[in-house]
Tab-separated table of C-alpha atoms and ligand atoms in Angstrom:
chain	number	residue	atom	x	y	z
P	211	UNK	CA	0.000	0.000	0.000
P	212	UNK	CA	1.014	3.837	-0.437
P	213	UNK	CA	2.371	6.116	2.287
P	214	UNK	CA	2.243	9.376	2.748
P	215	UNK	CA	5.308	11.157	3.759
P	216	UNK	CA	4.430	14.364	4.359
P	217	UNK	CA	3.016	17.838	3.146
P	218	UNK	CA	4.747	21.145	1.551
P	219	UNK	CA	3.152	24.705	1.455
P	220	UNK	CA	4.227	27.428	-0.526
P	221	UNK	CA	2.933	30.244	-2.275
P	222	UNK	CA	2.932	29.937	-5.709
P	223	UNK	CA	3.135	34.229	-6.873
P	224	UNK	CA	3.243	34.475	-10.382
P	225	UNK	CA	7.108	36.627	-10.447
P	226	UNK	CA	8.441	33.831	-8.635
P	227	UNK	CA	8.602	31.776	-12.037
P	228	UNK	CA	10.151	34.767	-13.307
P	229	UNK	CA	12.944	35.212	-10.720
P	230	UNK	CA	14.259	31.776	-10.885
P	231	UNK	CA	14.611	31.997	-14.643
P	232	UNK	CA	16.563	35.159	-13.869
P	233	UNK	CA	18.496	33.174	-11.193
P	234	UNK	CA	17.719	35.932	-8.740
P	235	UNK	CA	18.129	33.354	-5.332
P	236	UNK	CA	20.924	35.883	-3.778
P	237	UNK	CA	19.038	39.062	-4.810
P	238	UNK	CA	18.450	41.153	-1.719
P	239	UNK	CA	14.681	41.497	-2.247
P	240	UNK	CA	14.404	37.870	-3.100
P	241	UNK	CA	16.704	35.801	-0.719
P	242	UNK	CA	14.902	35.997	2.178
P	243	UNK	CA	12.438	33.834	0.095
P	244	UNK	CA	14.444	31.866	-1.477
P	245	UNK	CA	16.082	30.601	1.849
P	246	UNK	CA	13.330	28.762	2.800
P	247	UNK	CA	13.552	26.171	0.157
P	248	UNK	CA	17.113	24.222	0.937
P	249	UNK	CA	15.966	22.079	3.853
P	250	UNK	CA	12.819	21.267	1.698
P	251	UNK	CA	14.993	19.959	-0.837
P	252	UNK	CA	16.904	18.157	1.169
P	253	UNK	CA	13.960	16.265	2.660
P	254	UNK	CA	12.439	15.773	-0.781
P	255	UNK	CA	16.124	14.244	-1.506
P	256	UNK	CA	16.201	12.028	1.478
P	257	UNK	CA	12.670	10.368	0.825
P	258	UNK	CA	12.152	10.716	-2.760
P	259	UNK	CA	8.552	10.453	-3.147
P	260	UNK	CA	7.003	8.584	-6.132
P	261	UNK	CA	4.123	10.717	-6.894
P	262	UNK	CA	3.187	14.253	-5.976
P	263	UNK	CA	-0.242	15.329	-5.193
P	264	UNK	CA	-0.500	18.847	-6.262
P	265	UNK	CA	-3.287	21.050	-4.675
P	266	UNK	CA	-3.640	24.506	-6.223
P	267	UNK	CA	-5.635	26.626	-7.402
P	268	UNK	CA	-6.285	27.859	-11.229
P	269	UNK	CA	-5.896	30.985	-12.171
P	270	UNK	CA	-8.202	31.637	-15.246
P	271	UNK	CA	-6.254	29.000	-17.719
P	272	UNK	CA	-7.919	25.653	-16.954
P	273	UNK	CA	-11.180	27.029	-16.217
P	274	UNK	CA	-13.543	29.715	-16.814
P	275	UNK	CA	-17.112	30.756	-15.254
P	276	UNK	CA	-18.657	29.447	-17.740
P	277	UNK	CA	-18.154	25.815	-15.688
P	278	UNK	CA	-16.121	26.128	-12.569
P	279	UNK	CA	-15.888	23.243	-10.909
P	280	UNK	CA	-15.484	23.368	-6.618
P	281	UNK	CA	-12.803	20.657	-7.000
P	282	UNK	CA	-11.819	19.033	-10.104
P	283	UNK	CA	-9.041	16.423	-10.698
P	284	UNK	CA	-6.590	15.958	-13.120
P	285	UNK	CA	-6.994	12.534	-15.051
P	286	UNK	CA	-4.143	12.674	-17.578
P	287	UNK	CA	-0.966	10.981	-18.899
P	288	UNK	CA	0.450	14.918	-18.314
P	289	UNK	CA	-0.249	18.629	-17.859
P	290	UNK	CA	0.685	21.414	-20.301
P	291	UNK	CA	1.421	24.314	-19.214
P	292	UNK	CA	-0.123	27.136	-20.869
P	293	UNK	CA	0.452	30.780	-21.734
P	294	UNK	CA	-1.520	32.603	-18.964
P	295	UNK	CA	-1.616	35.977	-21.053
P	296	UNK	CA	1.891	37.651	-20.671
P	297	UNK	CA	3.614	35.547	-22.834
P	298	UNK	CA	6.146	34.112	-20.922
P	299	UNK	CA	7.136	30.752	-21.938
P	300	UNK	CA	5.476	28.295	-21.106
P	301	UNK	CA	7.746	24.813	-19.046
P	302	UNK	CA	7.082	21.350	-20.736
P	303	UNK	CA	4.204	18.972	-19.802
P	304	UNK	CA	4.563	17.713	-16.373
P	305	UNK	CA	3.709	13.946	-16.331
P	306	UNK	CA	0.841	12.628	-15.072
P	307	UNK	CA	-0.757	9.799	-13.102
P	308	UNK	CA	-3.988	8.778	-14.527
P	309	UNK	CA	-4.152	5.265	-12.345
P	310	UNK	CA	-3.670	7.314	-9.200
P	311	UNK	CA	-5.841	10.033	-10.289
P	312	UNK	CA	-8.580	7.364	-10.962
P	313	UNK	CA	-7.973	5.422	-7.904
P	314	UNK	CA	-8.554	9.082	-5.984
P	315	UNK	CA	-11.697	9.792	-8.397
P	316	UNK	CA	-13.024	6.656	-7.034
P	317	UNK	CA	-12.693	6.645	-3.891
P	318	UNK	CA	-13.511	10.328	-2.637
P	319	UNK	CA	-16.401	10.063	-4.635
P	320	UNK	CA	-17.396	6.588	-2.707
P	321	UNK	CA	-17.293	9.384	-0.225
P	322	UNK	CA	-19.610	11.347	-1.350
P	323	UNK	CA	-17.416	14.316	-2.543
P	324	UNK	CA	-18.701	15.438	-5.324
P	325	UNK	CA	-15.364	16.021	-8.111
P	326	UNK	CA	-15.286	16.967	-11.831
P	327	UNK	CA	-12.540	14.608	-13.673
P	328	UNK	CA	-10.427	16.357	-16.030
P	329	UNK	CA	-8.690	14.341	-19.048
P	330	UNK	CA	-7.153	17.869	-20.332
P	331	UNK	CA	-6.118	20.540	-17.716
P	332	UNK	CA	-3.648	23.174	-18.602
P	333	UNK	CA	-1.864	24.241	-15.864
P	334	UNK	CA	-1.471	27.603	-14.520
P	335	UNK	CA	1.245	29.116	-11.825
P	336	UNK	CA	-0.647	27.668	-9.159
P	337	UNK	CA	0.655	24.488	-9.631
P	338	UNK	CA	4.233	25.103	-11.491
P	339	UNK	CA	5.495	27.346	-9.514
P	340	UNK	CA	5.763	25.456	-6.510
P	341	UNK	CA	7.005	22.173	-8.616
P	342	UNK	CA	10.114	24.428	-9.497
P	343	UNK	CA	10.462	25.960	-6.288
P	344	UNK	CA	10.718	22.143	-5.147
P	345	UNK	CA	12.135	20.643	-7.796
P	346	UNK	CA	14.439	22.146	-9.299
P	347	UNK	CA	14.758	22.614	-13.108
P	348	UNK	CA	11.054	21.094	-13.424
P	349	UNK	CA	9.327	19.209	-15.288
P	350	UNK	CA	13.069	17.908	-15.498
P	351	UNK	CA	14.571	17.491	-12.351
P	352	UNK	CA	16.134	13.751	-12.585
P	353	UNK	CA	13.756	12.839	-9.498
P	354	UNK	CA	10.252	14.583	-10.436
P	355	UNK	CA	7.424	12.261	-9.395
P	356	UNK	CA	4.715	11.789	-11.387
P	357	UNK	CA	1.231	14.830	-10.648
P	358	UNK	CA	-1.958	14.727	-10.030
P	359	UNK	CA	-3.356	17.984	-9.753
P	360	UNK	CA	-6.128	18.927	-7.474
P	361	UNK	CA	-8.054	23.025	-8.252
P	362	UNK	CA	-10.222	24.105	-5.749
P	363	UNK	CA	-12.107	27.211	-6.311
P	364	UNK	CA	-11.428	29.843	-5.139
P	365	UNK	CA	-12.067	32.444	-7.817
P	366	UNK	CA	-15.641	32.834	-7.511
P	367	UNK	CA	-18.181	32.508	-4.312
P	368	UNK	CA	-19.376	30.800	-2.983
P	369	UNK	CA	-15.582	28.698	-2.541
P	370	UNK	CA	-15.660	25.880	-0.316
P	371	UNK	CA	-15.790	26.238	3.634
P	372	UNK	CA	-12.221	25.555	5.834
P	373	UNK	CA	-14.295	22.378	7.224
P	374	UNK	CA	-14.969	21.237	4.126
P	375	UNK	CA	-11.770	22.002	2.651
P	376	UNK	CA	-9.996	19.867	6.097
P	377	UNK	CA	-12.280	16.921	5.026
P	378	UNK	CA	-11.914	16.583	1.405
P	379	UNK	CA	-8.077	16.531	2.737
P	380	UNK	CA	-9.401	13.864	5.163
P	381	UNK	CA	-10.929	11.891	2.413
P	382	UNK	CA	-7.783	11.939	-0.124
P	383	UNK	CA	-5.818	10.791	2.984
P	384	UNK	CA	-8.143	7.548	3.068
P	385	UNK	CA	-7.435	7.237	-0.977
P	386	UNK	CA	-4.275	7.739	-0.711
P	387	UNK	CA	-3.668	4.657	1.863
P	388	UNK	CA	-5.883	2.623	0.207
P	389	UNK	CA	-3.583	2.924	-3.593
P	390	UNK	CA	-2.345	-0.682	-4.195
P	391	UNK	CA	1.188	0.094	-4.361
P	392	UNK	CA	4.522	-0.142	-2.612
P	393	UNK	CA	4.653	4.077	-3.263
P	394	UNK	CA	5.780	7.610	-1.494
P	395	UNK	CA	3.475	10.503	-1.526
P	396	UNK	CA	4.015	14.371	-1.031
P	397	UNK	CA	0.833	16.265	-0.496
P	398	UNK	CA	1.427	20.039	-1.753
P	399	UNK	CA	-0.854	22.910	-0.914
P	400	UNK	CA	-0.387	26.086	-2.536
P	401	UNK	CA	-1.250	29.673	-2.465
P	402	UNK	CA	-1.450	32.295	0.231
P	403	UNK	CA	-0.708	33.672	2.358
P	404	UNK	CA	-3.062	36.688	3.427
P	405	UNK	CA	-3.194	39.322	0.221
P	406	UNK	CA	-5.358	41.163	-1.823
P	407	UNK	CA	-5.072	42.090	-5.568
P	408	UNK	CA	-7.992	44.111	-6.230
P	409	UNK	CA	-10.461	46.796	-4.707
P	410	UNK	CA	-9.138	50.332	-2.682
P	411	UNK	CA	-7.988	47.112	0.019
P	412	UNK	CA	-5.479	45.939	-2.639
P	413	UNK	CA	-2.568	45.470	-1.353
P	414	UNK	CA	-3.763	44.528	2.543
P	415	UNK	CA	-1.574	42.258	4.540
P	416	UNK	CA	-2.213	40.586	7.696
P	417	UNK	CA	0.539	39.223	9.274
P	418	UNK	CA	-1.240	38.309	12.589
P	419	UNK	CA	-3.895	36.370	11.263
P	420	UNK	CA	-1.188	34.300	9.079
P	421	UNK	CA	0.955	33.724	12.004
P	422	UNK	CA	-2.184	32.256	14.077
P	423	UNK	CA	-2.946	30.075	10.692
P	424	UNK	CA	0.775	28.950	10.801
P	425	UNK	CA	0.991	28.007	14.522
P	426	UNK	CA	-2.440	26.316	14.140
P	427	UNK	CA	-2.542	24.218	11.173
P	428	UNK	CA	0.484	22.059	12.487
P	429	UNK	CA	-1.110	20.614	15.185
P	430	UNK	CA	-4.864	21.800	15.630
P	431	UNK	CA	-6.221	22.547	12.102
P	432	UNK	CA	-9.893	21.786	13.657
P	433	UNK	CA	-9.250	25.259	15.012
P	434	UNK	CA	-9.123	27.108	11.771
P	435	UNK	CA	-12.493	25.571	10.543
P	436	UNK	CA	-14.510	28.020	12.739
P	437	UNK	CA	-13.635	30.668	10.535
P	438	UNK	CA	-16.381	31.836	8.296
P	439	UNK	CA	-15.482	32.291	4.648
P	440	UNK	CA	-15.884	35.899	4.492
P	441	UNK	CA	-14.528	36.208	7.887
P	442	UNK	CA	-11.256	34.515	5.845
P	443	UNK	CA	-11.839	37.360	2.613
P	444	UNK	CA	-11.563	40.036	5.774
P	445	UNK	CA	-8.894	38.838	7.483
P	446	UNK	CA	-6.640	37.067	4.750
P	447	UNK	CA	-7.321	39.291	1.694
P	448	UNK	CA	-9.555	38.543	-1.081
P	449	UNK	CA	-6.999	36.243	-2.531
P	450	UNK	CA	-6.008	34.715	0.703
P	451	UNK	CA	-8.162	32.669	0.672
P	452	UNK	CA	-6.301	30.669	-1.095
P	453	UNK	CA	-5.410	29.120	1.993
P	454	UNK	CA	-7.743	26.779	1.605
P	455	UNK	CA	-5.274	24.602	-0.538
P	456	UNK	CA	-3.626	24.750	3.011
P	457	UNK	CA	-6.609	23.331	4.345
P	458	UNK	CA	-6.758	20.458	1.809
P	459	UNK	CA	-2.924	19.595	2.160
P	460	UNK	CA	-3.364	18.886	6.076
P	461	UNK	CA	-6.193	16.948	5.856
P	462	UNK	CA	-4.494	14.803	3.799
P	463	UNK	CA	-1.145	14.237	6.848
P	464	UNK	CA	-3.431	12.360	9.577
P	465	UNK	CA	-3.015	13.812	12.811
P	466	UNK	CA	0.658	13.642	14.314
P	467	UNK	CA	2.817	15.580	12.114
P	468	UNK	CA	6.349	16.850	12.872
P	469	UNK	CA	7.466	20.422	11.323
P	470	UNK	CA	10.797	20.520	9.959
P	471	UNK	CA	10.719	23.456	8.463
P	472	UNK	CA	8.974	26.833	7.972
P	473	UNK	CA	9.622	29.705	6.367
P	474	UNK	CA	7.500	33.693	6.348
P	475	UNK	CA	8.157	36.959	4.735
P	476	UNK	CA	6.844	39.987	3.136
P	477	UNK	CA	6.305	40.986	0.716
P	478	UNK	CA	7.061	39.021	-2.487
P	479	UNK	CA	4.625	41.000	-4.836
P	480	UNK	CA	1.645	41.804	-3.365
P	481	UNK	CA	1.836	38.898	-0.634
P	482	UNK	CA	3.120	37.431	2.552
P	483	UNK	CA	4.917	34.182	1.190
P	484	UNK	CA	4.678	31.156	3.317
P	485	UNK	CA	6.466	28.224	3.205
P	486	UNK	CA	5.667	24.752	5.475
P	487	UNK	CA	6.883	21.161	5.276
P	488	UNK	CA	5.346	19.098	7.603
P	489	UNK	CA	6.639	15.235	8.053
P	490	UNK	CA	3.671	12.364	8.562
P	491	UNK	CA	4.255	10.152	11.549
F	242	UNK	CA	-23.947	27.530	5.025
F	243	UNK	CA	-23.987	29.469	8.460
F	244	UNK	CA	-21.858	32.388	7.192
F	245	UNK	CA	-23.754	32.827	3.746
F	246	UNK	CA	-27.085	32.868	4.736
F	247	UNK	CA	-28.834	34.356	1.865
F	248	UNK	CA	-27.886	34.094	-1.736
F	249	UNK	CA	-27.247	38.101	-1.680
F	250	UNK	CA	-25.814	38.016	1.951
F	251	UNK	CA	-22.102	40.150	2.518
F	252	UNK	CA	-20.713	41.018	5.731
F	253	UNK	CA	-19.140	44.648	4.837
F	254	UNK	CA	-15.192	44.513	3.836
F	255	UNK	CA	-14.542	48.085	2.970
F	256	UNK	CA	-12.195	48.582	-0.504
F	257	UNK	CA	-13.764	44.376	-1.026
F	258	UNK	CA	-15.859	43.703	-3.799
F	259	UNK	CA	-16.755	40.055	-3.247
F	260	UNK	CA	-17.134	38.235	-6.696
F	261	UNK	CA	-19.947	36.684	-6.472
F	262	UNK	CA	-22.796	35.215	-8.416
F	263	UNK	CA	-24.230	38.434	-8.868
F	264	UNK	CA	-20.917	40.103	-9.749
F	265	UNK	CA	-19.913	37.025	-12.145
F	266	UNK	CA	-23.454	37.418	-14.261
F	267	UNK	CA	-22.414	40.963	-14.385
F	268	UNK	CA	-19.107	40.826	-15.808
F	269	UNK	CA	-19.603	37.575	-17.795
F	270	UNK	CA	-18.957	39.723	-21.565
F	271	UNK	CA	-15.486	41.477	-19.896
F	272	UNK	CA	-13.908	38.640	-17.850
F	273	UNK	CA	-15.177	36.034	-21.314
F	274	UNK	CA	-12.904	38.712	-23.321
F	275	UNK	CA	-10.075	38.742	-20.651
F	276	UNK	CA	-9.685	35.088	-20.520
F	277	UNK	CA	-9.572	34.687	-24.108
F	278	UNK	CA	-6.606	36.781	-23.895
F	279	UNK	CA	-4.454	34.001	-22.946
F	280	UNK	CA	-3.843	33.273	-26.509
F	281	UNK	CA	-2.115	35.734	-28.020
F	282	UNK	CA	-4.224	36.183	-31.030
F	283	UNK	CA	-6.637	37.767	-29.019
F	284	UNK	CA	-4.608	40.133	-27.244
F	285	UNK	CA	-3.406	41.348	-30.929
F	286	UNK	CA	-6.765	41.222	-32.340
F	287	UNK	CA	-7.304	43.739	-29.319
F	288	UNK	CA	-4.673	45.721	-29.576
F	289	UNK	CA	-5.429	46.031	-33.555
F	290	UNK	CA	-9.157	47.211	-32.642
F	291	UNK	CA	-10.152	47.792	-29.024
F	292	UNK	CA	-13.576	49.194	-30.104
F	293	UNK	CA	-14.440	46.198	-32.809
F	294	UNK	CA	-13.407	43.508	-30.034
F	295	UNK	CA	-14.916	44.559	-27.076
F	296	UNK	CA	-18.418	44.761	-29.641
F	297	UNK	CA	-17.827	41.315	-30.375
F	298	UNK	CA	-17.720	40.170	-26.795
F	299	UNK	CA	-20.882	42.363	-26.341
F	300	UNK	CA	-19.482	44.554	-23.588
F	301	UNK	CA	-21.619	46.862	-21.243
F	302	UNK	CA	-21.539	50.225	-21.481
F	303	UNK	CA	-19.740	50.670	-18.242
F	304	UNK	CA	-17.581	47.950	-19.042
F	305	UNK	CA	-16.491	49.414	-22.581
F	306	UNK	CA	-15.936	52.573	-20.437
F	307	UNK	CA	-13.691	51.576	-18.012
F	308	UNK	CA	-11.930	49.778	-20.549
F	309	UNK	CA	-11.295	52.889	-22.275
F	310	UNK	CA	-9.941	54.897	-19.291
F	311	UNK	CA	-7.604	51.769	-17.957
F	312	UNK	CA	-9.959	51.921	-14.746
F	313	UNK	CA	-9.375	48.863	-12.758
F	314	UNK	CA	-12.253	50.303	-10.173
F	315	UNK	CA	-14.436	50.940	-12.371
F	316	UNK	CA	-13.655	47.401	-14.361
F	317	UNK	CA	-14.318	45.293	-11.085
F	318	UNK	CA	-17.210	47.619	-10.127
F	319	UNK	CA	-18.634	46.457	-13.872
F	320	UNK	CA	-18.104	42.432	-12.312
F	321	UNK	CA	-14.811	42.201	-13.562
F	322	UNK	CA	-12.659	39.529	-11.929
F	323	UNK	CA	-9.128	40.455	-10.923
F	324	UNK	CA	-7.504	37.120	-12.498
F	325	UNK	CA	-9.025	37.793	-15.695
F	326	UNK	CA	-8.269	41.595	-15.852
F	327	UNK	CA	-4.964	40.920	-14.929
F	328	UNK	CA	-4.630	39.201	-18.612
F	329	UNK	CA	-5.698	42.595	-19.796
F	330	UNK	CA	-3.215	44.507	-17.433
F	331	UNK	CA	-0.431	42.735	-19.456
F	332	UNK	CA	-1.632	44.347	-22.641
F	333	UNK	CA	-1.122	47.456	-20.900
F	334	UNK	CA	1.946	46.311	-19.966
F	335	UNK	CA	0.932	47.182	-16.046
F	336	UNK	CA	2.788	45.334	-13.472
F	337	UNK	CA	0.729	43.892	-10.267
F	338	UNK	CA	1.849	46.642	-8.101
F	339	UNK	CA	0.724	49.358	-11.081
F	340	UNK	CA	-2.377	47.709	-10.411
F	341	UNK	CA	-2.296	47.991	-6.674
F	342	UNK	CA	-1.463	51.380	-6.782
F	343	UNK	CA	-3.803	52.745	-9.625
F	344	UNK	CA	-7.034	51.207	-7.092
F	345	UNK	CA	-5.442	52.857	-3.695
F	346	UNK	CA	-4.399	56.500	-5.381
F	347	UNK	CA	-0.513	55.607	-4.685
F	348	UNK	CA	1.918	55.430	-7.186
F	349	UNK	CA	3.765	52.122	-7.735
F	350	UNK	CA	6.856	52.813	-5.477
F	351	UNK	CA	4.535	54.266	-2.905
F	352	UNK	CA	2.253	51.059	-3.334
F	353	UNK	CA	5.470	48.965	-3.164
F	354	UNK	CA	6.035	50.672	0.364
F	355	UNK	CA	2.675	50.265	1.658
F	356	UNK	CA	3.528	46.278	0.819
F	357	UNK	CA	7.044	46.381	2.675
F	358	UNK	CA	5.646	48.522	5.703
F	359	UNK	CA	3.246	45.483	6.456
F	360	UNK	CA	6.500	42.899	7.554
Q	739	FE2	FE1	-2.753	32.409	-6.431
């Protein structure tokens, strides 16, 4: 059967992309980001995971309001990324998982958790980002497990509640267990922390409210689901609420978790990055 | 749910505009147009007619308007989404924090300070 080793957080800002194809790791604005990646890549180096379960977020490149799915799963032999509408090249298809992705299909919706199954997803920075931030040089780092992409929405309300969001984590932990194969699996959530893009608020920040989401998701995520979901669009941002993903990715780690590393600053762009890695018992 | 209790139901976030159902009917024509931009044969076919394309997407008024004056107020006011217009803040070649600080009155290195007084 599968294990799961553990879960990594990140942001996933769209100029991050940008400044690793610059190489900017020792520029002064971006280092103090940067430097919370090493010890992740050492751990992803010392347990080599098989697959990666990538929980994100789209953007506005895989879907549009015309249907936008609450949580949709990617079902492909790989995932193109796409031009998102500046231009910038796009990284080569990052392979897929379709027996995993089916095996997860199946099961959560034996749960009752209503998915939409994607054969074709582009995507967006939501999900690369974070898989070159991890692995370096991806879709071709030598190591690069194989993806299944997770979107949750969180572009238009209503999004999914933090309860619900712990859960459907819950549920792909039970999947995941169940997979009937001698494989290691990293959980990523990304996206976050608290910012805001748009309105006379753009630009808002809390770091107090994402220092009480950092110290609580380790070990008492429960906590967090009493938050309302507009109480999380006041106090995280409009965009933070992207923190569901968060939400999702702990779910997923059963409850005794060790942190081995953790990482906060502001601002890269318009946001307060976080970084987490949290190890499964 | 507990928190939403009606379908038109906000608690007040000042300088928020929640996109919502009601905002997403509303700016279905400008955020369609905006995430056809990802390709970039839209984005020229824009930039080669502004007028012509934002007829064929059958922009509002207010829409077309605040397309005109680059007003990112005015475009989420209309029900634009911020992930969508951001395609179209490419074409204007406007960076996120041009963004930021054309919606707060700042300019973009004041903006970028109001970001980097929040640490
Ligand atoms: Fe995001």
């Amino acid at each position: 059967m599968a294990r799961i080793l553990g879960g990594i957080t990140t942001s996933h800002i769209p100029a991050v992309g940008n400044a690793i194809q610059k190489g900017l790791h020792d520029d002064p604005y971006w280092k103090p980001f940067f430097d919370g990646y090493p010890k992740v890549h050492q751990w992803i180096q010392d347990n080599s995971p098989d697959y990666v379960i990538n929980i994100y977020n789209d953007h506005g490149l895989g879907f549009f309001l015309d249907r936008m799915p609450t949580f949709a799963i990617g079902a492909a032999h790989e995932y193109r990324n796409e031009d998102e509408g500046w231009g910038l090249p796009a990284l080569d298809p990052f392979p897929g998982a379709p027996e995993l992705s089916w095996h997860i299909i199946e099961s959560l919706v034996a749960d009752e958790f209503d998915i939409t199954s994607c054969q074709e997803l582009a995507v967006d920075h939501g999900f690369v980002v974070p898989m070159q931030l991890f692995w370096p040089g991806a879709p071709h780092h030598p190591h690069m497990p194989k993806a299944v992409p997770i979107s949750a929405n969180t572009v238009q309300h209503p999004i999914p509640t933090l309860n619900r969001a712990l859960n459907f984590g819950k549920a792909l932990r039970k999947a995941l267990l169940s997979f009937p194969e001698d494989a290691k699996i990293v959980v990523l959530g990304t996206g976050g922390l608290s910012h805001q893009l748009d309105g006379q608020r753009a630009g808002f920040i809390n770091k107090d409210f994402d220092q009480y989401c950092l110290e609580n998701i380790v070990h008492n995520p429960e906590e967090l689901t009493k938050i309302t979901r507009q109480e999380l669009v006041k106090q995280a941002g409009a965009q933070g609420t992207e923190f569901l993903m968060w939400m999702m990715m702990r779910g997923a780690l059963g409850d005794e978790v060790t942190e081995i590393t953790r990482n906060y600053h502001i601002p890269i762009s318009n946001t307060a990055a976080g970084t987490l890695l949290l190890e499964c018992a | 749910m507990h928190d939403m209790p009606g379908y038109d139901y906000h608690i007040d976030i000042p300088g928020t505009v929640l996109f919502d159902g009601t905002q997403a009917m509303k700016g279905y024509a400008l955020n369609k147009m905006c995430y056809d931009f990802n390709k970039a044969v839209n984005r020229d076919g824009f930039k080669a007619d502004e007028e012509g394309w934002m007829a064929k997407y059958g922009l509002t008024e207010p829409q077309k308007d605040a397309v005109r004056q680059r007003d990112i107020l005015a475009m989420i006011d209309a029900g634009g989404n911020i992930y969508y217009l951001a395609k179209l803040a490419g074409i204007f070649k406007l960076s996120v924090q041009d963004v930021g600080g054309l919606q707060t009155g700042r300019t973009t290195e004041e903006f970028k300070e109001y970001l980097a007084s929040q640490a």
